[in-house]
Amino acid sequence: MGNIEALDRRQFLVTTAVVGGGFSLGLTFGTGEANASLEAPWGKTPAAPEFTPWLSIAADDTITVRVATPEIGNGVMTQAAMTIAEELGCDWTKVRCEFAPPARNLAENGVYAKAGAGLAYFSGRSTVEDRLQLGLQVGASARERLKTAAAQQWKIPVSGVEVANSVLTHKATGRTLTFGQVAAKAAGVKLAQEPTPKPQEEWTLLGKKSVGKINNAAIVNGTAVYGMDVILPGMLYAALKQAPVHGGKLKSYDASKVEKMPGVVAVVVVDPEAPLAELKIPFGMANSAAQHGIAVVAEHYWQAVKALEALPVEWDSGPGGQWKTTSQVYDAARKALDKPGSKVDKEAGDIASLDRQPKIVEATYLTPYSEHAFIEPLNGTALVTADGVEVWHPSQHSENGLWVAAHEAGVAPEKVKFNQTYVGGAFGRRVFGNDLRMVVAVAKKVPGRPVHVIWSREETTRQGRYRHMIAARFKAGLDADGKPQAFLARSASTPGLSGAGLLNTPFAGGQIKNVRYESEMLPLHIMTGPYRGPSYNSYAFMMETFIDECAHACGADPLAYRLKLLEGWDDEGWAKTLKEVAAKAEWGKKLPKGMGQGIAIANWGGNGKPKTGTTVAIVALAEVTTQGALKVHQIDVAFDTGRIVNQDAVHTELVGGTIFGLNMALNEELTIKDGRIVEGNYDTYPTLKIGDIPKINIHFGALTGHDRFAEVGEPPVGPVGPAIGNAIFKATGQRIRQMPFRKLDLAWA
Amino acid sequence: MAVQLTVNNQVQNVDADPSTPLLWVLRDHLGMTGTKFGCGLAQCGACTVHIDGIATRSCQVPLEAVAGANITTIEGLAVNSDHVLQKLWVEMNVPQCGYCQTGVLMAAAALLKQVPKPTDQEIDLHVSNICRCGTYPRIRAAIHKAAEMMSA
Ligand code: FES
Ligand code: FES
């Protein structure tokens, strides 16, 4: 190999294939061959016979499964393919996936999902429940068509054809055909009746085999294309700054100071108040609103970064500037709890009976704003032309993204092409497309060339849509037996969160007869949004710490107390997870002073209804030195999702969710100074590393087998914190009522 | 003035602002996107490459500092991407979102070269990358298994 000159990229890349009528650009590969096999998870299907919009089979036997849900690391892509493979009878190594284009959904009248349909369609989260029947039917219907086509070719009855490993066999003669050899004919076969998928008991893949992620190979060789990795012919880069106080405005800037810097193409202002053309949109757009911002667009990323740094900019803080410190915010939240909340989320029985109970327990809790802190910073690429807009984005909701792009670019939705890339973590942050709107807002000012807009890590952190700050006060009246007869909950949070998340327990679902849940909204400017297990991630901590406080108030063992509270609850999964985790963690074993076990249980997705959602019980083993240094030694997890389809995938998600919950409880807090978020990078927003991780044991023995496949990504996030907090109490006698624990003084003597 | 460096055994002449971090030289100027941008502050390790064999966070190294250097990225870690770590990563289903993993693999590969049978403490010290998805237990298990296989 001779020297390869690093020519200006545009000189190289004009050769890129133009697909689909001159509007769709392919990915390009920089210099040399290194990236020639980039794995772009969209729009690369060669023309192949299509059975349904979800499935094509090519002559070379390649099976393409189209997945509507973005892959955010939770394995939905693999899951979608597995479900179809269960019925199809294919060779798993021939299966590949790409993301279903939302533009096709629009053009073909909702072939994938009704526009604006439930989150689980084009939005990244667990999909087993929603997609199970669909995937099985797609697989079964395609298999029957393949069999029919083979039978027709052999002139035999269909019953004589067997299917395995992508091969059709005529039992009697041993003749064979591959899927690819009959796919073209099979795709056109009309069946008198669609087949019925086999019953669960006969599954051979789902629930039976652990299948690794189908995109693992592309991940480990570096070819998987995340949003950050998009490179296009003639592409420009933009570095972006948004108003540092959320809701603030751009006051002044001096573009002349940077316009002549090398590579600078434009200085672009994003003004959310600039009017947009009317568009009838099937989604709420409030959460995707643009923010005031300014970007430098340049030929190369580093040129854009340097010019943005050099650009003189002044901001107006707006109303958010009044919040000078974090404690001012927390004080306001706690103060709101002193009077009844203006909204009543639930009331049942007679709350006035609370004060007549022999024992009263009352406590106040607080959880802070937290940032998603995924490793791929916010970014996206857009090309705006006279014909429309094409975007490449690590979205958590690709269909929403299509509409955001249309709205911001001022074009009809049919003029948008949305390319879903891989996503370097999302955790709820990338659902609403406010990031994509900023991308299009910048790119439309530089039409004709694709612009890749990148937020620095600091901007990503400071311009988040955070886990809500929540303060809550709980009060319970316990009867002579120690059982809560009445429960009053008051919570204060910020716009976008309802106190209703607190109802996600059996206690709201009838286990306590007299309840009142009130909530209050504070007029805070800090932007919030879904964060892994929205609101549950705070309320589970508060509720399960409070239950521990009640147990302690009546001298009961925390495990025995919880089991007592669950008596009569119409879902044995709760007691089962508690018993399983307690047995496996050797609950109650003798420990030296300064060490303690804590237990907690919570349910995500059940909305206070039995046999719904995922129940997770955790026992944590923690140690606190007399100086207050905290070490979590071990976390045991038991859970009930009803049933599972991929044991290894469930295991890895539960471990990941547990670590996420651990970091949230121990480390995470965004603080405020003069209305701005202080933390910017991982040095000030610490994240656990490999050496900080306790032993984590996932126990499968609590599965009830109830007929549901509830999700596992979010549920563990809830009970980790309270289990550790309760362990700290056991070890030191200090009750933990606030996150993050690293900022608490845990010293004891 | 172009700076000459060798990336995965290919000589490259890069004409860019000499303060451009190697990370962006690789990604933006050479189109090699396997090396990831995560923090730009030597915190996360997503940008880890080998410079003359040493695992280095490429977001901290300006182009001018790597003139004449020999750089290995994930694209060049092994022919056909069949480094034992890469194979085990697939087999043991290590990645979740996967974004951090190329950096983790580069750190782990350098460690195994230096310390063929690393202890847990050595892994903690040398593989200090951030994985927000929480794949750490599998990363550790896969490194230990690779060490075993390589010494067998
Ligand atoms: S991007 Fe270099 S260490 Fe994070
Ligand atoms: S696998 Fe997602 S950050 Fe590591």
GROMACS .gro file of N, CA and C in nm, chain A residues 1 3-6 9 29-31 33-35 38 72-73 211-213 216-217 219-222 224 226 228-229 231 237 300-302 306 371-377 423-425 427 454-458 531 648 651-653 655-656 659-660 663 668 681-683 687-691 693, chain B residues 4 8-15 17 19-21 24 27-41 43-44 46 57 74-75 81 86-87 89-90 92-102 105 123-124 127-140 143:
model
  417
    1MET      N    1   0.085  -0.120   0.000
    1MET     CA    2   0.000   0.000   0.000
    1MET      C    3   0.088   0.125   0.000
    3ASN      N    4   0.132   0.554  -0.001
    3ASN     CA    5   0.074   0.659   0.083
    3ASN      C    6  -0.064   0.696   0.029
    4ILE      N    7  -0.154   0.715   0.122
    4ILE     CA    8  -0.284   0.765   0.080
    4ILE      C    9  -0.294   0.908   0.129
    5GLU      N   10  -0.300   0.997   0.038
    5GLU     CA   11  -0.309   1.137   0.076
    5GLU      C   12  -0.445   1.164   0.138
    6ALA      N   13  -0.442   1.237   0.249
    6ALA     CA   14  -0.569   1.275   0.310
    6ALA      C   15  -0.624   1.397   0.237
    9ARG      N   16  -1.219   1.582   0.196
    9ARG     CA   17  -1.313   1.473   0.184
    9ARG      C   18  -1.405   1.486   0.063
   29PHE      N   19  -1.727   0.663   0.297
   29PHE     CA   20  -1.631   0.584   0.373
   29PHE      C   21  -1.496   0.649   0.395
   30GLY      N   22  -1.490   0.781   0.389
   30GLY     CA   23  -1.363   0.845   0.419
   30GLY      C   24  -1.254   0.796   0.326
   31THR      N   25  -1.132   0.798   0.374
   31THR     CA   26  -1.021   0.754   0.290
   31THR      C   27  -0.999   0.605   0.309
   33GLU      N   28  -0.980   0.187   0.278
   33GLU     CA   29  -1.079   0.081   0.283
   33GLU      C   30  -1.132   0.056   0.423
   34ALA      N   31  -1.072   0.123   0.521
   34ALA     CA   32  -1.099   0.083   0.659
   34ALA      C   33  -1.247   0.071   0.691
   35ASN      N   34  -1.326   0.164   0.638
   35ASN     CA   35  -1.466   0.165   0.676
   35ASN      C   36  -1.558   0.110   0.568
   38LEU      N   37  -1.905  -0.038   0.661
   38LEU     CA   38  -1.984   0.022   0.767
   38LEU      C   39  -2.122  -0.040   0.774
   72ILE      N   40  -3.166   0.071   2.139
   72ILE     CA   41  -3.095   0.160   2.231
   72ILE      C   42  -3.005   0.083   2.325
   73GLY      N   43  -2.982  -0.043   2.292
   73GLY     CA   44  -2.895  -0.123   2.377
   73GLY      C   45  -2.972  -0.229   2.455
  211VAL      N   46  -3.009  -1.591   2.298
  211VAL     CA   47  -2.947  -1.545   2.174
  211VAL      C   48  -2.878  -1.412   2.199
  212GLY      N   49  -2.752  -1.401   2.158
  212GLY     CA   50  -2.678  -1.276   2.174
  212GLY      C   51  -2.728  -1.170   2.078
  213LYS      N   52  -2.689  -1.047   2.101
  213LYS     CA   53  -2.737  -0.938   2.016
  213LYS      C   54  -2.692  -0.958   1.872
  216ASN      N   55  -2.392  -0.752   1.750
  216ASN     CA   56  -2.268  -0.753   1.828
  216ASN      C   57  -2.143  -0.745   1.742
  217ALA      N   58  -2.142  -0.818   1.630
  217ALA     CA   59  -2.021  -0.821   1.549
  217ALA      C   60  -1.989  -0.682   1.496
  219ILE      N   61  -2.071  -0.406   1.632
  219ILE     CA   62  -2.030  -0.321   1.745
  219ILE      C   63  -1.881  -0.341   1.774
  220VAL      N   64  -1.838  -0.466   1.783
  220VAL     CA   65  -1.702  -0.490   1.829
  220VAL      C   66  -1.597  -0.464   1.721
  221ASN      N   67  -1.637  -0.457   1.594
  221ASN     CA   68  -1.534  -0.421   1.496
  221ASN      C   69  -1.541  -0.274   1.458
  222GLY      N   70  -1.630  -0.202   1.522
  222GLY     CA   71  -1.635  -0.057   1.503
  222GLY      C   72  -1.710  -0.011   1.380
  224ALA      N   73  -2.051  -0.051   1.328
  224ALA     CA   74  -2.191  -0.012   1.354
  224ALA      C   75  -2.200   0.140   1.348
  226TYR      N   76  -2.343   0.466   1.451
  226TYR     CA   77  -2.422   0.546   1.545
  226TYR      C   78  -2.444   0.682   1.482
  228MET      N   79  -2.336   0.960   1.566
  228MET     CA   80  -2.209   1.033   1.564
  228MET      C   81  -2.123   0.994   1.445
  229ASP      N   82  -2.147   0.875   1.390
  229ASP     CA   83  -2.058   0.820   1.287
  229ASP      C   84  -2.104   0.852   1.145
  231ILE      N   85  -2.120   1.019   0.812
  231ILE     CA   86  -2.036   1.105   0.728
  231ILE      C   87  -2.097   1.102   0.588
  237TYR      N   88  -1.979   2.034   0.965
  237TYR     CA   89  -2.002   2.010   1.107
  237TYR      C   90  -2.049   2.138   1.174
  300HIS      N   91  -1.473   2.137   0.911
  300HIS     CA   92  -1.431   2.029   0.999
  300HIS      C   93  -1.480   2.056   1.141
  301TYR      N   94  -1.499   1.946   1.215
  301TYR     CA   95  -1.556   1.959   1.349
  301TYR      C   96  -1.469   2.047   1.439
  302TRP      N   97  -1.338   2.023   1.436
  302TRP     CA   98  -1.253   2.098   1.529
  302TRP      C   99  -1.251   2.247   1.496
  306LYS      N  100  -1.348   2.531   1.775
  306LYS     CA  101  -1.259   2.644   1.810
  306LYS      C  102  -1.327   2.778   1.784
  371GLU      N  103  -2.904   1.347   3.521
  371GLU     CA  104  -2.883   1.349   3.376
  371GLU      C  105  -2.859   1.207   3.325
  372HIS      N  106  -2.905   1.183   3.203
  372HIS     CA  107  -2.894   1.049   3.145
  372HIS      C  108  -2.749   1.005   3.125
  373ALA      N  109  -2.666   1.099   3.085
  373ALA     CA  110  -2.521   1.074   3.079
  373ALA      C  111  -2.480   0.954   2.994
  374PHE      N  112  -2.559   0.924   2.888
  374PHE     CA  113  -2.513   0.820   2.795
  374PHE      C  114  -2.383   0.867   2.730
  375ILE      N  115  -2.310   0.771   2.671
  375ILE     CA  116  -2.176   0.806   2.623
  375ILE      C  117  -2.178   0.876   2.487
  376GLU      N  118  -2.274   0.848   2.402
  376GLU     CA  119  -2.280   0.920   2.273
  376GLU      C  120  -2.347   1.055   2.295
  377PRO      N  121  -2.270   1.164   2.285
  377PRO     CA  122  -2.332   1.295   2.307
  377PRO      C  123  -2.445   1.320   2.207
  423VAL      N  124  -2.791   0.377   1.837
  423VAL     CA  125  -2.803   0.479   1.941
  423VAL      C  126  -2.708   0.445   2.056
  424GLY      N  127  -2.621   0.537   2.090
  424GLY     CA  128  -2.524   0.513   2.198
  424GLY      C  129  -2.581   0.544   2.335
  425GLY      N  130  -2.689   0.476   2.368
  425GLY     CA  131  -2.757   0.499   2.496
  425GLY      C  132  -2.865   0.605   2.480
  427PHE      N  133  -3.200   0.601   2.736
  427PHE     CA  134  -3.256   0.606   2.871
  427PHE      C  135  -3.372   0.705   2.885
  454ILE      N  136  -2.323   1.869   1.655
  454ILE     CA  137  -2.274   1.792   1.770
  454ILE      C  138  -2.272   1.881   1.894
  455TRP      N  139  -2.336   1.834   2.000
  455TRP     CA  140  -2.329   1.899   2.130
  455TRP      C  141  -2.201   1.849   2.198
  456SER      N  142  -2.125   1.934   2.259
  456SER     CA  143  -2.012   1.885   2.339
  456SER      C  144  -2.068   1.804   2.457
  457ARG      N  145  -1.983   1.734   2.525
  457ARG     CA  146  -2.029   1.663   2.646
  457ARG      C  147  -2.091   1.762   2.744
  458GLU      N  148  -2.027   1.877   2.759
  458GLU     CA  149  -2.077   1.974   2.856
  458GLU      C  150  -2.215   2.026   2.814
  531TYR      N  151  -3.662   0.963   3.223
  531TYR     CA  152  -3.529   0.913   3.259
  531TYR      C  153  -3.555   0.775   3.317
  648ASP      N  154  -3.054  -1.479   2.871
  648ASP     CA  155  -2.930  -1.402   2.879
  648ASP      C  156  -2.955  -1.253   2.857
  651HIS      N  157  -3.095  -1.123   3.174
  651HIS     CA  158  -2.988  -1.112   3.272
  651HIS      C  159  -2.908  -0.984   3.254
  652THR      N  160  -2.866  -0.959   3.130
  652THR     CA  161  -2.778  -0.844   3.107
  652THR      C  162  -2.853  -0.712   3.129
  653GLU      N  163  -2.980  -0.708   3.094
  653GLU     CA  164  -3.059  -0.586   3.118
  653GLU      C  165  -3.078  -0.561   3.267
  655VAL      N  166  -2.881  -0.661   3.509
  655VAL     CA  167  -2.753  -0.615   3.566
  655VAL      C  168  -2.731  -0.468   3.531
  656GLY      N  169  -2.753  -0.434   3.404
  656GLY     CA  170  -2.735  -0.296   3.360
  656GLY      C  171  -2.827  -0.200   3.434
  659ILE      N  172  -2.703  -0.149   3.790
  659ILE     CA  173  -2.589  -0.058   3.796
  659ILE      C  174  -2.634   0.086   3.772
  660PHE      N  175  -2.729   0.103   3.683
  660PHE     CA  176  -2.784   0.237   3.659
  660PHE      C  177  -2.848   0.291   3.787
  663ASN      N  178  -2.578   0.381   4.042
  663ASN     CA  179  -2.513   0.510   4.016
  663ASN      C  180  -2.606   0.626   4.051
  668GLU      N  181  -2.556   1.056   4.155
  668GLU     CA  182  -2.607   1.154   4.059
  668GLU      C  183  -2.683   1.270   4.122
  681ASN      N  184  -1.921   1.759   3.278
  681ASN     CA  185  -1.857   1.639   3.224
  681ASN      C  186  -1.852   1.532   3.333
  682TYR      N  187  -1.796   1.417   3.299
  682TYR     CA  188  -1.795   1.306   3.395
  682TYR      C  189  -1.705   1.333   3.516
  683ASP      N  190  -1.621   1.435   3.509
  683ASP     CA  191  -1.539   1.464   3.628
  683ASP      C  192  -1.625   1.523   3.739
  687THR      N  193  -1.952   0.877   3.738
  687THR     CA  194  -2.018   0.755   3.694
  687THR      C  195  -1.933   0.636   3.737
  688LEU      N  196  -1.997   0.535   3.790
  688LEU     CA  197  -1.926   0.417   3.839
  688LEU      C  198  -1.840   0.356   3.729
  689LYS      N  199  -1.725   0.307   3.771
  689LYS     CA  200  -1.638   0.236   3.676
  689LYS      C  201  -1.628   0.089   3.719
  690ILE      N  202  -1.552   0.014   3.643
  690ILE     CA  203  -1.554  -0.131   3.662
  690ILE      C  204  -1.516  -0.172   3.805
  691GLY      N  205  -1.423  -0.099   3.863
  691GLY     CA  206  -1.377  -0.136   3.997
  691GLY      C  207  -1.475  -0.100   4.108
  693ILE      N  208  -1.803  -0.174   4.101
  693ILE     CA  209  -1.926  -0.251   4.090
  693ILE      C  210  -1.926  -0.366   4.191
  753GLN      N  211   0.258   1.363   0.909
  753GLN     CA  212   0.256   1.223   0.867
  753GLN      C  213   0.247   1.130   0.987
  757ASN      N  214  -0.293   0.199   1.153
  757ASN     CA  215  -0.318   0.060   1.113
  757ASN      C  216  -0.229   0.020   0.994
  758ASN      N  217  -0.103   0.054   1.008
  758ASN     CA  218  -0.001   0.018   0.909
  758ASN      C  219  -0.011   0.092   0.776
  759GLN      N  220  -0.095   0.193   0.768
  759GLN     CA  221  -0.099   0.274   0.647
  759GLN      C  222  -0.047   0.413   0.680
  760VAL      N  223   0.042   0.460   0.597
  760VAL     CA  224   0.093   0.596   0.618
  760VAL      C  225  -0.012   0.697   0.573
  761GLN      N  226  -0.036   0.794   0.655
  761GLN     CA  227  -0.135   0.898   0.623
  761GLN      C  228  -0.069   1.034   0.638
  762ASN      N  229  -0.098   1.124   0.545
  762ASN     CA  230  -0.055   1.263   0.560
  762ASN      C  231  -0.179   1.346   0.583
  763VAL      N  232  -0.186   1.410   0.697
  763VAL     CA  233  -0.307   1.483   0.732
  763VAL      C  234  -0.277   1.632   0.738
  764ASP      N  235  -0.351   1.705   0.657
  764ASP     CA  236  -0.335   1.850   0.655
  764ASP      C  237  -0.451   1.911   0.731
  766ASP      N  238  -0.559   2.157   1.113
  766ASP     CA  239  -0.516   2.237   1.227
  766ASP      C  240  -0.436   2.148   1.323
  768SER      N  241  -0.374   2.155   1.618
  768SER     CA  242  -0.430   2.133   1.752
  768SER      C  243  -0.548   2.035   1.747
  769THR      N  244  -0.586   1.991   1.629
  769THR     CA  245  -0.698   1.896   1.619
  769THR      C  246  -0.665   1.769   1.697
  770PRO      N  247  -0.753   1.728   1.787
  770PRO     CA  248  -0.725   1.603   1.859
  770PRO      C  249  -0.719   1.484   1.764
  773TRP      N  250  -1.039   1.337   1.637
  773TRP     CA  251  -1.111   1.398   1.526
  773TRP      C  252  -1.032   1.389   1.396
  776ARG      N  253  -1.160   1.043   1.296
  776ARG     CA  254  -1.302   1.038   1.261
  776ARG      C  255  -1.336   1.128   1.143
  777ASP      N  256  -1.293   1.252   1.153
  777ASP     CA  257  -1.337   1.354   1.058
  777ASP      C  258  -1.245   1.356   0.935
  778HIS      N  259  -1.114   1.354   0.957
  778HIS     CA  260  -1.023   1.367   0.842
  778HIS      C  261  -0.995   1.234   0.774
  779LEU      N  262  -0.994   1.124   0.850
  779LEU     CA  263  -0.966   0.995   0.788
  779LEU      C  264  -1.090   0.907   0.776
  780GLY      N  265  -1.203   0.955   0.827
  780GLY     CA  266  -1.329   0.882   0.810
  780GLY      C  267  -1.335   0.749   0.884
  781MET      N  268  -1.254   0.735   0.988
  781MET     CA  269  -1.253   0.609   1.064
  781MET      C  270  -1.331   0.631   1.193
  782THR      N  271  -1.454   0.581   1.193
  782THR     CA  272  -1.546   0.619   1.301
  782THR      C  273  -1.558   0.514   1.411
  783GLY      N  274  -1.475   0.411   1.407
  783GLY     CA  275  -1.481   0.312   1.514
  783GLY      C  276  -1.433   0.366   1.647
  784THR      N  277  -1.349   0.468   1.642
  784THR     CA  278  -1.300   0.534   1.763
  784THR      C  279  -1.401   0.642   1.800
  785LYS      N  280  -1.457   0.635   1.921
  785LYS     CA  281  -1.575   0.716   1.951
  785LYS      C  282  -1.543   0.842   2.032
  786PHE      N  283  -1.627   0.942   2.011
  786PHE     CA  284  -1.625   1.063   2.093
  786PHE      C  285  -1.727   1.047   2.205
  787GLY      N  286  -1.679   1.063   2.330
  787GLY     CA  287  -1.772   1.054   2.442
  787GLY      C  288  -1.770   1.177   2.530
  788CYS      N  289  -1.650   1.223   2.567
  788CYS     CA  290  -1.643   1.331   2.664
  788CYS      C  291  -1.545   1.441   2.626
  789GLY      N  292  -1.442   1.406   2.549
  789GLY     CA  293  -1.342   1.505   2.511
  789GLY      C  294  -1.256   1.551   2.626
  790LEU      N  295  -1.257   1.478   2.736
  790LEU     CA  296  -1.186   1.524   2.856
  790LEU      C  297  -1.113   1.411   2.928
  792GLN      N  298  -1.210   1.136   3.026
  792GLN     CA  299  -1.289   1.076   3.134
  792GLN      C  300  -1.344   0.939   3.098
  793CYS      N  301  -1.392   0.923   2.975
  793CYS     CA  302  -1.475   0.805   2.946
  793CYS      C  303  -1.400   0.693   2.876
  795ALA      N  304  -1.388   0.627   2.560
  795ALA     CA  305  -1.449   0.581   2.434
  795ALA      C  306  -1.356   0.602   2.316
  806ARG      N  307  -0.596   0.792   2.533
  806ARG     CA  308  -0.725   0.857   2.504
  806ARG      C  309  -0.702   0.964   2.397
  823ILE      N  310  -0.947   0.053   1.647
  823ILE     CA  311  -1.028  -0.070   1.649
  823ILE      C  312  -1.033  -0.134   1.510
  824GLU      N  313  -1.031  -0.051   1.406
  824GLU     CA  314  -1.037  -0.106   1.270
  824GLU      C  315  -0.914  -0.191   1.239
  830SER      N  316  -1.107  -0.854   1.229
  830SER     CA  317  -1.168  -0.828   1.359
  830SER      C  318  -1.184  -0.956   1.441
  835GLN      N  319  -1.251  -0.964   2.079
  835GLN     CA  320  -1.368  -0.934   1.995
  835GLN      C  321  -1.457  -1.057   1.983
  836LYS      N  322  -1.392  -1.173   1.969
  836LYS     CA  323  -1.471  -1.296   1.957
  836LYS      C  324  -1.548  -1.324   2.087
  838TRP      N  325  -1.632  -1.106   2.313
  838TRP     CA  326  -1.735  -1.002   2.332
  838TRP      C  327  -1.867  -1.044   2.268
  839VAL      N  328  -1.855  -1.107   2.150
  839VAL     CA  329  -1.975  -1.153   2.079
  839VAL      C  330  -2.031  -1.276   2.151
  841MET      N  331  -1.993  -1.382   2.455
  841MET     CA  332  -2.044  -1.359   2.590
  841MET      C  333  -2.145  -1.245   2.594
  842ASN      N  334  -2.184  -1.198   2.477
  842ASN     CA  335  -2.289  -1.095   2.466
  842ASN      C  336  -2.260  -0.977   2.559
  843VAL      N  337  -2.140  -0.923   2.546
  843VAL     CA  338  -2.099  -0.813   2.634
  843VAL      C  339  -2.172  -0.681   2.605
  844PRO      N  340  -2.181  -0.638   2.478
  844PRO     CA  341  -2.234  -0.503   2.454
  844PRO      C  342  -2.382  -0.487   2.486
  845GLN      N  343  -2.415  -0.366   2.530
  845GLN     CA  344  -2.557  -0.329   2.531
  845GLN      C  345  -2.576  -0.227   2.418
  846CYS      N  346  -2.569  -0.097   2.446
  846CYS     CA  347  -2.578  -0.005   2.332
  846CYS      C  348  -2.454  -0.016   2.244
  847GLY      N  349  -2.342  -0.054   2.305
  847GLY     CA  350  -2.221  -0.080   2.228
  847GLY      C  351  -2.131   0.038   2.204
  848TYR      N  352  -2.179   0.157   2.233
  848TYR     CA  353  -2.103   0.277   2.195
  848TYR      C  354  -1.967   0.284   2.262
  849CYS      N  355  -1.959   0.241   2.387
  849CYS     CA  356  -1.832   0.249   2.461
  849CYS      C  357  -1.736   0.137   2.426
  850GLN      N  358  -1.788   0.032   2.359
  850GLN     CA  359  -1.715  -0.096   2.361
  850GLN      C  360  -1.587  -0.096   2.277
  851THR      N  361  -1.580  -0.019   2.170
  851THR     CA  362  -1.455  -0.021   2.094
  851THR      C  363  -1.343   0.036   2.180
  854LEU      N  364  -1.250  -0.229   2.434
  854LEU     CA  365  -1.171  -0.335   2.370
  854LEU      C  366  -1.026  -0.291   2.351
  872ILE      N  367  -0.722  -0.503   3.612
  872ILE     CA  368  -0.831  -0.468   3.519
  872ILE      C  369  -0.893  -0.334   3.562
  873ASP      N  370  -0.919  -0.320   3.692
  873ASP     CA  371  -0.978  -0.195   3.741
  873ASP      C  372  -0.893  -0.075   3.701
  876VAL      N  373  -0.860  -0.067   3.273
  876VAL     CA  374  -0.982  -0.057   3.192
  876VAL      C  375  -1.078   0.037   3.267
  877SER      N  376  -1.037   0.161   3.274
  877SER     CA  377  -1.114   0.258   3.355
  877SER      C  378  -1.212   0.335   3.267
  878ASN      N  379  -1.259   0.271   3.163
  878ASN     CA  380  -1.357   0.333   3.073
  878ASN      C  381  -1.493   0.341   3.142
  879ILE      N  382  -1.576   0.432   3.093
  879ILE     CA  383  -1.713   0.440   3.144
  879ILE      C  384  -1.807   0.368   3.048
  880CYS      N  385  -1.888   0.279   3.104
  880CYS     CA  386  -1.996   0.216   3.029
  880CYS      C  387  -2.125   0.250   3.101
  881ARG      N  388  -2.202   0.340   3.044
  881ARG     CA  389  -2.324   0.384   3.112
  881ARG      C  390  -2.430   0.274   3.113
  882CYS      N  391  -2.421   0.181   3.019
  882CYS     CA  392  -2.518   0.071   3.017
  882CYS      C  393  -2.491  -0.031   3.126
  883GLY      N  394  -2.372  -0.027   3.186
  883GLY     CA  395  -2.344  -0.119   3.297
  883GLY      C  396  -2.306  -0.259   3.253
  884THR      N  397  -2.218  -0.269   3.154
  884THR     CA  398  -2.175  -0.402   3.109
  884THR      C  399  -2.050  -0.449   3.183
  885TYR      N  400  -2.011  -0.380   3.287
  885TYR     CA  401  -1.884  -0.408   3.356
  885TYR      C  402  -1.862  -0.555   3.396
  886PRO      N  403  -1.960  -0.620   3.459
  886PRO     CA  404  -1.932  -0.759   3.500
  886PRO      C  405  -1.896  -0.848   3.381
  887ARG      N  406  -1.961  -0.826   3.267
  887ARG     CA  407  -1.929  -0.908   3.150
  887ARG      C  408  -1.794  -0.870   3.091
  888ILE      N  409  -1.760  -0.742   3.096
  888ILE     CA  410  -1.628  -0.699   3.048
  888ILE      C  411  -1.520  -0.771   3.128
  889ARG      N  412  -1.536  -0.771   3.260
  889ARG     CA  413  -1.435  -0.835   3.345
  889ARG      C  414  -1.426  -0.985   3.315
  892ILE      N  415  -1.247  -1.050   2.984
  892ILE     CA  416  -1.101  -1.029   2.988
  892ILE      C  417  -1.034  -1.149   3.056
   0.00000   0.00000   0.00000
